[in-house]
């Protein structure tokens, strides 16, 4: 999909080195955004940033752990230094530990909640402060179908994603007067480094839950991404769009 709707905007994508985040960073570059890619591995984000330059936009690779406030602030400082503003934030960095609750270690619970929830808070807070000041911005938090569906062995993950849907509403309400719209995208299964092992073992079980009987792809996210990043969503805030082949319809 090619589109000039976002030409010249500055977008920041956390977890942009692989999987869904990489797909969204590439799409934002293709849509004309100057794009900042963040993950903990500088070599990997640099590689995505270099690819995105091929779309004729400027890109920036930043290494940071989204669970560390000082590292998050350092990214925002680098972005302001280079671009002077942030128009679009995609808070996508996430992880999962798949274990029954009775076996889940405290540190595993903390890791999932810290990455998927505290990370969205810290990055949203640091970028939100910039957007409130500039009186414009679009924030897109990446939730999941698991944010509203209970799933065995996903106790921490489901809890974190349900909380992301709620946090999205609160961010939306607190920043509504500053012309900052905050929404979420909740995908169903997409094959990525996070999910490939589980999908290879349980493909049929997963597909049985999807009325369209297929996995999602990174490209399936583009429509919601473009809507929520652009002026076409200016009267939308606090919403979660499910991109799930009908999974949550029943
Ligand atoms: P991947 O594991 O493929 O990618 C995760 C990305 O997040 C990587 O770039 C990783 O880089 C980064 N990341 C992880 N932890 C941190 C951290 N503490 N600080 C900074 N970056 C971090 O996952 P997916 O692409 O599958 O998932 C992306 C998002 O989409 C997640 O929020 C996930 O919960 C959600 N989602 C995924 C679905 C799926 O089926 N794949 C379905 C629904 C939602 P690095 O480890 O190098 O830091």
PDB file of C-alpha atoms and ligand atoms in Angstrom:
ATOM      1  CA  UNK A   1       0.000   0.000   0.000  1.00  0.00           C
ATOM      2  CA  UNK A   2       1.462   3.398  -0.981  1.00  0.00           C
ATOM      3  CA  UNK A   3      -0.003   6.573   0.468  1.00  0.00           C
ATOM      4  CA  UNK A   4       1.049  10.186   1.039  1.00  0.00           C
ATOM      5  CA  UNK A   5      -1.390  10.725   3.904  1.00  0.00           C
ATOM      6  CA  UNK A   6       1.380  10.795   6.523  1.00  0.00           C
ATOM      7  CA  UNK A   7       4.109  12.448   4.430  1.00  0.00           C
ATOM      8  CA  UNK A   8       6.611  14.324   6.614  1.00  0.00           C
ATOM      9  CA  UNK A   9       5.200  13.098   9.944  1.00  0.00           C
ATOM     10  CA  UNK A  10       7.542  11.771  12.622  1.00  0.00           C
ATOM     11  CA  UNK A  11       6.664   8.285  13.915  1.00  0.00           C
ATOM     12  CA  UNK A  12       8.242   6.294  16.730  1.00  0.00           C
ATOM     13  CA  UNK A  13       7.750   2.512  16.900  1.00  0.00           C
ATOM     14  CA  UNK A  14       8.846   0.491  19.929  1.00  0.00           C
ATOM     15  CA  UNK A  15       9.732  -3.150  19.324  1.00  0.00           C
ATOM     16  CA  UNK A  16      10.380  -2.214  15.706  1.00  0.00           C
ATOM     17  CA  UNK A  17      13.225  -4.658  15.121  1.00  0.00           C
ATOM     18  CA  UNK A  18      11.111  -7.694  14.295  1.00  0.00           C
ATOM     19  CA  UNK A  19       7.642  -9.132  13.864  1.00  0.00           C
ATOM     20  CA  UNK A  20       4.611  -6.840  13.875  1.00  0.00           C
ATOM     21  CA  UNK A  21       6.623  -3.780  14.979  1.00  0.00           C
ATOM     22  CA  UNK A  22       9.020  -4.135  12.063  1.00  0.00           C
ATOM     23  CA  UNK A  23       6.052  -4.497   9.708  1.00  0.00           C
ATOM     24  CA  UNK A  24       4.435  -1.320  11.086  1.00  0.00           C
ATOM     25  CA  UNK A  25       7.722   0.634  10.974  1.00  0.00           C
ATOM     26  CA  UNK A  26       8.152  -0.355   7.311  1.00  0.00           C
ATOM     27  CA  UNK A  27       4.566   0.645   6.537  1.00  0.00           C
ATOM     28  CA  UNK A  28       4.944   4.030   8.235  1.00  0.00           C
ATOM     29  CA  UNK A  29       8.128   4.597   6.193  1.00  0.00           C
ATOM     30  CA  UNK A  30       6.276   3.602   3.031  1.00  0.00           C
ATOM     31  CA  UNK A  31       3.456   6.022   3.995  1.00  0.00           C
ATOM     32  CA  UNK A  32       6.071   8.828   4.060  1.00  0.00           C
ATOM     33  CA  UNK A  33       6.839   9.088   7.790  1.00  0.00           C
ATOM     34  CA  UNK A  34      10.264   9.835   9.145  1.00  0.00           C
ATOM     35  CA  UNK A  35      10.511   6.804  11.385  1.00  0.00           C
ATOM     36  CA  UNK A  36      12.273   6.084  14.673  1.00  0.00           C
ATOM     37  CA  UNK A  37      12.759   2.419  15.545  1.00  0.00           C
ATOM     38  CA  UNK A  38      13.394   1.295  19.115  1.00  0.00           C
ATOM     39  CA  UNK A  39      14.337  -2.045  20.677  1.00  0.00           C
ATOM     40  CA  UNK A  40      17.067  -3.277  23.008  1.00  0.00           C
ATOM     41  CA  UNK A  41      19.300  -4.443  20.132  1.00  0.00           C
ATOM     42  CA  UNK A  42      20.934  -1.553  18.268  1.00  0.00           C
ATOM     43  CA  UNK A  43      22.226  -3.684  15.354  1.00  0.00           C
ATOM     44  CA  UNK A  44      18.724  -5.001  14.652  1.00  0.00           C
ATOM     45  CA  UNK A  45      16.984  -1.611  14.815  1.00  0.00           C
ATOM     46  CA  UNK A  46      19.754  -0.080  12.701  1.00  0.00           C
ATOM     47  CA  UNK A  47      19.106  -2.687  10.003  1.00  0.00           C
ATOM     48  CA  UNK A  48      15.367  -1.815   9.900  1.00  0.00           C
ATOM     49  CA  UNK A  49      16.181   1.916   9.949  1.00  0.00           C
ATOM     50  CA  UNK A  50      18.524   1.453   6.961  1.00  0.00           C
ATOM     51  CA  UNK A  51      15.849  -0.448   5.011  1.00  0.00           C
ATOM     52  CA  UNK A  52      13.295   2.292   5.715  1.00  0.00           C
ATOM     53  CA  UNK A  53      15.600   4.970   4.254  1.00  0.00           C
ATOM     54  CA  UNK A  54      14.924   3.215   0.945  1.00  0.00           C
ATOM     55  CA  UNK A  55      11.432   4.776   1.005  1.00  0.00           C
ATOM     56  CA  UNK A  56      13.014   8.245   0.782  1.00  0.00           C
ATOM     57  CA  UNK A  57      12.374   9.186   4.407  1.00  0.00           C
ATOM     58  CA  UNK A  58      14.693   9.853   7.326  1.00  0.00           C
ATOM     59  CA  UNK A  59      15.030   7.146   9.958  1.00  0.00           C
ATOM     60  CA  UNK A  60      16.654   6.840  13.357  1.00  0.00           C
ATOM     61  CA  UNK A  61      17.610   3.696  15.270  1.00  0.00           C
ATOM     62  CA  UNK A  62      17.598   3.855  19.084  1.00  0.00           C
ATOM     63  CA  UNK A  63      18.497   1.125  21.574  1.00  0.00           C
ATOM     64  CA  UNK A  64      16.397   1.251  24.748  1.00  0.00           C
ATOM     65  CA  UNK A  65      14.581  -0.980  27.184  1.00  0.00           C
ATOM     66  CA  UNK A  66      10.985   0.289  27.446  1.00  0.00           C
ATOM     67  CA  UNK A  67      10.841  -0.796  31.105  1.00  0.00           C
ATOM     68  CA  UNK A  68      13.573   1.718  32.033  1.00  0.00           C
ATOM     69  CA  UNK A  69      12.357   5.312  32.426  1.00  0.00           C
ATOM     70  CA  UNK A  70      15.781   6.923  31.875  1.00  0.00           C
ATOM     71  CA  UNK A  71      16.361   4.944  28.654  1.00  0.00           C
ATOM     72  CA  UNK A  72      12.890   5.873  27.383  1.00  0.00           C
ATOM     73  CA  UNK A  73      13.547   9.561  28.114  1.00  0.00           C
ATOM     74  CA  UNK A  74      16.887   9.293  26.332  1.00  0.00           C
ATOM     75  CA  UNK A  75      15.093   8.065  23.173  1.00  0.00           C
ATOM     76  CA  UNK A  76      12.621  10.953  23.327  1.00  0.00           C
ATOM     77  CA  UNK A  77      15.522  13.409  23.745  1.00  0.00           C
ATOM     78  CA  UNK A  78      17.271  11.927  20.680  1.00  0.00           C
ATOM     79  CA  UNK A  79      14.055  12.195  18.636  1.00  0.00           C
ATOM     80  CA  UNK A  80      13.479  15.820  19.654  1.00  0.00           C
ATOM     81  CA  UNK A  81      17.104  16.631  18.868  1.00  0.00           C
ATOM     82  CA  UNK A  82      16.807  15.193  15.358  1.00  0.00           C
ATOM     83  CA  UNK A  83      13.210  16.024  14.402  1.00  0.00           C
ATOM     84  CA  UNK A  84      11.931  18.551  16.965  1.00  0.00           C
ATOM     85  CA  UNK A  85       8.583  16.739  17.331  1.00  0.00           C
ATOM     86  CA  UNK A  86       6.783  13.365  17.474  1.00  0.00           C
ATOM     87  CA  UNK A  87       3.494  12.994  15.583  1.00  0.00           C
ATOM     88  CA  UNK A  88       2.820   9.257  15.908  1.00  0.00           C
ATOM     89  CA  UNK A  89       3.749   6.783  18.641  1.00  0.00           C
ATOM     90  CA  UNK A  90       3.243   3.055  18.160  1.00  0.00           C
ATOM     91  CA  UNK A  91       3.768   1.342  21.526  1.00  0.00           C
ATOM     92  CA  UNK A  92       4.330  -2.202  20.333  1.00  0.00           C
ATOM     93  CA  UNK A  93       7.219  -3.712  22.337  1.00  0.00           C
ATOM     94  CA  UNK A  94       5.979  -6.811  24.085  1.00  0.00           C
ATOM     95  CA  UNK A  95       6.796 -10.327  25.244  1.00  0.00           C
ATOM     96  CA  UNK A  96       5.138 -13.431  26.608  1.00  0.00           C
ATOM     97  CA  UNK A  97       5.804 -16.255  29.041  1.00  0.00           C
ATOM     98  CA  UNK A  98       3.457 -19.146  28.332  1.00  0.00           C
ATOM     99  CA  UNK A  99       2.935 -21.134  31.568  1.00  0.00           C
ATOM    100  CA  UNK A 100       0.028 -22.202  33.785  1.00  0.00           C
ATOM    101  CA  UNK A 101      -0.482 -19.843  36.723  1.00  0.00           C
ATOM    102  CA  UNK A 102       0.553 -22.534  39.223  1.00  0.00           C
ATOM    103  CA  UNK A 103       3.987 -22.757  37.557  1.00  0.00           C
ATOM    104  CA  UNK A 104       4.516 -19.093  36.720  1.00  0.00           C
ATOM    105  CA  UNK A 105       7.462 -17.604  38.638  1.00  0.00           C
ATOM    106  CA  UNK A 106       7.141 -14.159  40.222  1.00  0.00           C
ATOM    107  CA  UNK A 107       9.975 -12.805  38.077  1.00  0.00           C
ATOM    108  CA  UNK A 108       8.243 -14.115  34.923  1.00  0.00           C
ATOM    109  CA  UNK A 109       5.010 -12.346  35.897  1.00  0.00           C
ATOM    110  CA  UNK A 110       6.997  -9.146  36.517  1.00  0.00           C
ATOM    111  CA  UNK A 111       8.804  -9.382  33.175  1.00  0.00           C
ATOM    112  CA  UNK A 112       5.587  -9.714  31.167  1.00  0.00           C
ATOM    113  CA  UNK A 113       3.724  -6.996  33.073  1.00  0.00           C
ATOM    114  CA  UNK A 114       6.718  -4.646  33.047  1.00  0.00           C
ATOM    115  CA  UNK A 115       7.317  -4.982  29.309  1.00  0.00           C
ATOM    116  CA  UNK A 116       3.728  -5.058  28.075  1.00  0.00           C
ATOM    117  CA  UNK A 117       2.113  -2.650  30.550  1.00  0.00           C
ATOM    118  CA  UNK A 118       4.720  -0.540  32.356  1.00  0.00           C
ATOM    119  CA  UNK A 119       6.513  -0.097  29.013  1.00  0.00           C
ATOM    120  CA  UNK A 120       3.338   1.291  27.411  1.00  0.00           C
ATOM    121  CA  UNK A 121       2.928   3.619  30.418  1.00  0.00           C
ATOM    122  CA  UNK A 122       6.533   4.879  30.418  1.00  0.00           C
ATOM    123  CA  UNK A 123       6.763   5.419  26.657  1.00  0.00           C
ATOM    124  CA  UNK A 124       3.249   6.899  26.541  1.00  0.00           C
ATOM    125  CA  UNK A 125       4.081   9.251  29.413  1.00  0.00           C
ATOM    126  CA  UNK A 126       7.366  10.482  27.881  1.00  0.00           C
ATOM    127  CA  UNK A 127       5.964  10.912  24.349  1.00  0.00           C
ATOM    128  CA  UNK A 128       2.565  12.071  25.622  1.00  0.00           C
ATOM    129  CA  UNK A 129       4.275  14.988  27.402  1.00  0.00           C
ATOM    130  CA  UNK A 130       5.761  16.111  24.067  1.00  0.00           C
ATOM    131  CA  UNK A 131       2.456  15.699  22.212  1.00  0.00           C
ATOM    132  CA  UNK A 132       0.469  17.577  24.868  1.00  0.00           C
ATOM    133  CA  UNK A 133       2.953  20.449  24.564  1.00  0.00           C
ATOM    134  CA  UNK A 134       2.795  20.481  20.754  1.00  0.00           C
ATOM    135  CA  UNK A 135      -1.019  20.155  20.966  1.00  0.00           C
ATOM    136  CA  UNK A 136      -1.224  17.249  18.541  1.00  0.00           C
ATOM    137  CA  UNK A 137      -0.419  13.577  18.324  1.00  0.00           C
ATOM    138  CA  UNK A 138      -1.589  10.067  17.616  1.00  0.00           C
ATOM    139  CA  UNK A 139      -0.778   7.245  20.014  1.00  0.00           C
ATOM    140  CA  UNK A 140      -1.426   3.626  19.043  1.00  0.00           C
ATOM    141  CA  UNK A 141      -0.956   0.992  21.713  1.00  0.00           C
ATOM    142  CA  UNK A 142      -0.689  -2.630  20.604  1.00  0.00           C
ATOM    143  CA  UNK A 143      -3.030  -4.776  22.692  1.00  0.00           C
ATOM    144  CA  UNK A 144      -4.244  -8.258  21.682  1.00  0.00           C
ATOM    145  CA  UNK A 145      -7.327 -10.421  21.375  1.00  0.00           C
ATOM    146  CA  UNK A 146      -5.931 -11.841  24.653  1.00  0.00           C
ATOM    147  CA  UNK A 147      -6.847  -8.481  26.217  1.00  0.00           C
ATOM    148  CA  UNK A 148     -10.502  -9.522  26.245  1.00  0.00           C
ATOM    149  CA  UNK A 149     -10.359 -13.334  25.883  1.00  0.00           C
ATOM    150  CA  UNK A 150      -9.126 -15.551  28.714  1.00  0.00           C
ATOM    151  CA  UNK A 151      -6.605 -18.175  27.611  1.00  0.00           C
ATOM    152  CA  UNK A 152      -4.998 -20.930  29.743  1.00  0.00           C
ATOM    153  CA  UNK A 153      -1.228 -20.414  30.247  1.00  0.00           C
ATOM    154  CA  UNK A 154      -1.483 -16.724  29.356  1.00  0.00           C
ATOM    155  CA  UNK A 155      -2.272 -15.299  32.819  1.00  0.00           C
ATOM    156  CA  UNK A 156       0.296 -12.515  32.807  1.00  0.00           C
ATOM    157  CA  UNK A 157      -0.080 -11.830  29.079  1.00  0.00           C
ATOM    158  CA  UNK A 158      -3.911 -11.600  29.129  1.00  0.00           C
ATOM    159  CA  UNK A 159      -3.726  -9.380  32.239  1.00  0.00           C
ATOM    160  CA  UNK A 160      -1.170  -7.074  30.635  1.00  0.00           C
ATOM    161  CA  UNK A 161      -3.134  -6.719  27.391  1.00  0.00           C
ATOM    162  CA  UNK A 162      -6.468  -6.154  29.168  1.00  0.00           C
ATOM    163  CA  UNK A 163      -4.717  -3.415  31.122  1.00  0.00           C
ATOM    164  CA  UNK A 164      -3.333  -1.876  27.910  1.00  0.00           C
ATOM    165  CA  UNK A 165      -6.916  -1.522  26.635  1.00  0.00           C
ATOM    166  CA  UNK A 166      -7.850   0.274  29.877  1.00  0.00           C
ATOM    167  CA  UNK A 167      -4.697   2.424  29.925  1.00  0.00           C
ATOM    168  CA  UNK A 168      -5.502   3.469  26.353  1.00  0.00           C
ATOM    169  CA  UNK A 169      -8.857   4.846  27.557  1.00  0.00           C
ATOM    170  CA  UNK A 170      -7.274   6.797  30.418  1.00  0.00           C
ATOM    171  CA  UNK A 171      -4.534   8.283  28.218  1.00  0.00           C
ATOM    172  CA  UNK A 172      -7.258   9.226  25.718  1.00  0.00           C
ATOM    173  CA  UNK A 173      -9.349  11.032  28.338  1.00  0.00           C
ATOM    174  CA  UNK A 174      -6.414  12.818  30.008  1.00  0.00           C
ATOM    175  CA  UNK A 175      -5.018  14.179  26.732  1.00  0.00           C
ATOM    176  CA  UNK A 176      -8.256  14.818  24.869  1.00  0.00           C
ATOM    177  CA  UNK A 177      -8.054  18.617  25.276  1.00  0.00           C
ATOM    178  CA  UNK A 178      -4.506  18.645  23.909  1.00  0.00           C
ATOM    179  CA  UNK A 179      -5.674  17.156  20.583  1.00  0.00           C
ATOM    180  CA  UNK A 180      -3.855  13.890  21.253  1.00  0.00           C
ATOM    181  CA  UNK A 181      -5.834  10.824  20.152  1.00  0.00           C
ATOM    182  CA  UNK A 182      -4.985   7.521  21.832  1.00  0.00           C
ATOM    183  CA  UNK A 183      -6.296   4.241  20.454  1.00  0.00           C
ATOM    184  CA  UNK A 184      -5.251   0.587  20.397  1.00  0.00           C
ATOM    185  CA  UNK A 185      -4.974  -2.189  17.821  1.00  0.00           C
ATOM    186  CA  UNK A 186      -5.690  -5.716  19.049  1.00  0.00           C
ATOM    187  CA  UNK A 187      -4.502  -8.381  16.615  1.00  0.00           C
ATOM    188  CA  UNK A 188      -5.124 -12.117  16.693  1.00  0.00           C
ATOM    189  CA  UNK A 189      -2.300 -14.562  15.921  1.00  0.00           C
ATOM    190  CA  UNK A 190       0.346 -13.386  13.456  1.00  0.00           C
ATOM    191  CA  UNK A 191       3.418 -15.526  12.850  1.00  0.00           C
ATOM    192  CA  UNK A 192       6.424 -13.699  14.337  1.00  0.00           C
ATOM    193  CA  UNK A 193       9.497 -14.648  16.381  1.00  0.00           C
ATOM    194  CA  UNK A 194       7.238 -14.425  19.478  1.00  0.00           C
ATOM    195  CA  UNK A 195       4.607 -16.857  18.220  1.00  0.00           C
ATOM    196  CA  UNK A 196       6.233 -19.112  15.619  1.00  0.00           C
ATOM    197  CA  UNK A 197       7.004 -22.079  17.940  1.00  0.00           C
ATOM    198  CA  UNK A 198       3.513 -22.101  19.445  1.00  0.00           C
ATOM    199  CA  UNK A 199       1.882 -21.729  16.017  1.00  0.00           C
ATOM    200  CA  UNK A 200       3.930 -24.596  14.605  1.00  0.00           C
ATOM    201  CA  UNK A 201       2.628 -26.877  17.389  1.00  0.00           C
ATOM    202  CA  UNK A 202      -0.975 -25.625  17.593  1.00  0.00           C
ATOM    203  CA  UNK A 203      -1.853 -24.258  14.146  1.00  0.00           C
ATOM    204  CA  UNK A 204      -5.140 -26.206  13.865  1.00  0.00           C
ATOM    205  CA  UNK A 205      -6.341 -25.238  17.368  1.00  0.00           C
ATOM    206  CA  UNK A 206      -5.554 -21.582  16.633  1.00  0.00           C
ATOM    207  CA  UNK A 207      -7.224 -21.592  13.204  1.00  0.00           C
ATOM    208  CA  UNK A 208     -10.352 -23.182  14.664  1.00  0.00           C
ATOM    209  CA  UNK A 209     -10.825 -20.057  16.799  1.00  0.00           C
ATOM    210  CA  UNK A 210     -10.618 -17.727  13.779  1.00  0.00           C
ATOM    211  CA  UNK A 211     -13.820 -17.560  11.692  1.00  0.00           C
ATOM    212  CA  UNK A 212     -11.738 -16.550   8.623  1.00  0.00           C
ATOM    213  CA  UNK A 213      -9.620 -19.703   9.187  1.00  0.00           C
ATOM    214  CA  UNK A 214      -6.261 -18.055   8.657  1.00  0.00           C
ATOM    215  CA  UNK A 215      -3.515 -16.350  10.630  1.00  0.00           C
ATOM    216  CA  UNK A 216      -3.097 -12.602  10.361  1.00  0.00           C
ATOM    217  CA  UNK A 217      -0.150 -11.020   8.573  1.00  0.00           C
ATOM    218  CA  UNK A 218       1.753  -7.809   9.226  1.00  0.00           C
ATOM    219  CA  UNK A 219       0.010  -6.327   6.169  1.00  0.00           C
ATOM    220  CA  UNK A 220      -3.402  -6.973   7.754  1.00  0.00           C
ATOM    221  CA  UNK A 221      -2.508  -4.334  10.370  1.00  0.00           C
ATOM    222  CA  UNK A 222      -1.891  -1.593   7.774  1.00  0.00           C
ATOM    223  CA  UNK A 223      -5.524  -0.433   7.501  1.00  0.00           C
ATOM    224  CA  UNK A 224      -5.970   0.143  11.235  1.00  0.00           C
ATOM    225  CA  UNK A 225      -2.470   1.628  11.456  1.00  0.00           C
ATOM    226  CA  UNK A 226      -3.125   4.130   8.686  1.00  0.00           C
ATOM    227  CA  UNK A 227      -6.549   5.058  10.099  1.00  0.00           C
ATOM    228  CA  UNK A 228      -5.278   5.605  13.651  1.00  0.00           C
ATOM    229  CA  UNK A 229      -2.134   7.475  12.509  1.00  0.00           C
ATOM    230  CA  UNK A 230      -3.932   9.881  10.194  1.00  0.00           C
ATOM    231  CA  UNK A 231      -6.487  12.685  10.407  1.00  0.00           C
ATOM    232  CA  UNK A 232      -9.166  10.142   9.426  1.00  0.00           C
ATOM    233  CA  UNK A 233      -9.298   9.153  13.118  1.00  0.00           C
ATOM    234  CA  UNK A 234      -9.492  12.708  14.487  1.00  0.00           C
ATOM    235  CA  UNK A 235     -12.910  12.000  16.091  1.00  0.00           C
ATOM    236  CA  UNK A 236     -11.807   8.652  17.559  1.00  0.00           C
ATOM    237  CA  UNK A 237     -10.093   8.241  20.898  1.00  0.00           C
ATOM    238  CA  UNK A 238      -9.921   5.562  23.595  1.00  0.00           C
ATOM    239  CA  UNK A 239     -10.958   2.837  21.142  1.00  0.00           C
ATOM    240  CA  UNK A 240      -9.521  -0.604  20.479  1.00  0.00           C
ATOM    241  CA  UNK A 241      -9.754  -1.959  16.944  1.00  0.00           C
ATOM    242  CA  UNK A 242      -9.668  -5.758  16.740  1.00  0.00           C
ATOM    243  CA  UNK A 243      -7.873  -7.025  13.630  1.00  0.00           C
ATOM    244  CA  UNK A 244      -8.677 -10.660  14.219  1.00  0.00           C
ATOM    245  CA  UNK A 245     -10.436 -12.403  11.323  1.00  0.00           C
ATOM    246  CA  UNK A 246     -13.650 -12.360  13.361  1.00  0.00           C
ATOM    247  CA  UNK A 247     -12.169 -14.078  16.448  1.00  0.00           C
ATOM    248  CA  UNK A 248     -13.872 -11.797  18.973  1.00  0.00           C
ATOM    249  CA  UNK A 249     -17.199 -11.669  17.119  1.00  0.00           C
ATOM    250  CA  UNK A 250     -18.406 -14.704  19.041  1.00  0.00           C
TER     251      UNK A 250
HETATM  252  P1  LIG B   1       8.299 -10.186  18.590  1.00  0.00           P
HETATM  253  O1  LIG B   1       8.838 -10.979  19.733  1.00  0.00           O
HETATM  254  O2  LIG B   1       8.431 -10.701  17.231  1.00  0.00           O
HETATM  255  O3  LIG B   1       8.897  -8.705  18.665  1.00  0.00           O
HETATM  256  C1  LIG B   1       8.900  -8.012  19.878  1.00  0.00           C
HETATM  257  C2  LIG B   1       9.636  -6.711  19.711  1.00  0.00           C
HETATM  258  O4  LIG B   1       9.633  -6.017  20.970  1.00  0.00           O
HETATM  259  C3  LIG B   1      11.102  -6.909  19.326  1.00  0.00           C
HETATM  260  O5  LIG B   1      11.497  -5.843  18.495  1.00  0.00           O
HETATM  261  C4  LIG B   1      11.816  -6.829  20.671  1.00  0.00           C
HETATM  262  O6  LIG B   1      13.166  -6.467  20.488  1.00  0.00           O
HETATM  263  C5  LIG B   1      10.986  -5.722  21.354  1.00  0.00           C
HETATM  264  N1  LIG B   1      11.080  -5.720  22.814  1.00  0.00           N
HETATM  265  C6  LIG B   1      10.762  -6.721  23.657  1.00  0.00           C
HETATM  266  N2  LIG B   1      10.997  -6.336  24.928  1.00  0.00           N
HETATM  267  C7  LIG B   1      11.464  -5.061  24.874  1.00  0.00           C
HETATM  268  C8  LIG B   1      11.892  -4.127  25.840  1.00  0.00           C
HETATM  269  N3  LIG B   1      11.874  -4.411  27.153  1.00  0.00           N
HETATM  270  N4  LIG B   1      12.304  -2.911  25.438  1.00  0.00           N
HETATM  271  C9  LIG B   1      12.330  -2.601  24.113  1.00  0.00           C
HETATM  272  N5  LIG B   1      11.936  -3.444  23.138  1.00  0.00           N
HETATM  273  C10 LIG B   1      11.523  -4.661  23.522  1.00  0.00           C
HETATM  274  O7  LIG B   1       6.744  -9.934  18.944  1.00  0.00           O
HETATM  275  P2  LIG B   1       5.472  -9.688  17.965  1.00  0.00           P
HETATM  276  O8  LIG B   1       5.900  -8.944  16.781  1.00  0.00           O
HETATM  277  O9  LIG B   1       4.769 -10.963  17.841  1.00  0.00           O
HETATM  278  O10 LIG B   1       4.576  -8.775  18.912  1.00  0.00           O
HETATM  279  C11 LIG B   1       4.576  -7.353  18.849  1.00  0.00           C
HETATM  280  C12 LIG B   1       3.446  -6.831  19.711  1.00  0.00           C
HETATM  281  O11 LIG B   1       2.206  -7.335  19.199  1.00  0.00           O
HETATM  282  C13 LIG B   1       3.513  -7.294  21.162  1.00  0.00           C
HETATM  283  O12 LIG B   1       3.050  -6.264  22.002  1.00  0.00           O
HETATM  284  C14 LIG B   1       2.574  -8.476  21.192  1.00  0.00           C
HETATM  285  O13 LIG B   1       2.072  -8.717  22.481  1.00  0.00           O
HETATM  286  C15 LIG B   1       1.496  -8.005  20.233  1.00  0.00           C
HETATM  287  N6  LIG B   1       0.692  -9.047  19.638  1.00  0.00           N
HETATM  288  C16 LIG B   1       1.277 -10.050  18.920  1.00  0.00           C
HETATM  289  C17 LIG B   1       0.501 -11.011  18.319  1.00  0.00           C
HETATM  290  C18 LIG B   1       1.080 -12.105  17.513  1.00  0.00           C
HETATM  291  O14 LIG B   1       0.361 -13.065  17.192  1.00  0.00           O
HETATM  292  N7  LIG B   1       2.325 -12.046  17.111  1.00  0.00           N
HETATM  293  C19 LIG B   1      -0.976 -11.008  18.472  1.00  0.00           C
HETATM  294  C20 LIG B   1      -1.463  -9.917  19.275  1.00  0.00           C
HETATM  295  C21 LIG B   1      -0.671  -8.984  19.816  1.00  0.00           C
HETATM  296  P3  LIG B   1      14.341  -6.828  21.557  1.00  0.00           P
HETATM  297  O15 LIG B   1      13.945  -8.136  22.197  1.00  0.00           O
HETATM  298  O16 LIG B   1      15.575  -6.902  20.742  1.00  0.00           O
HETATM  299  O17 LIG B   1      14.359  -5.693  22.534  1.00  0.00           O
END
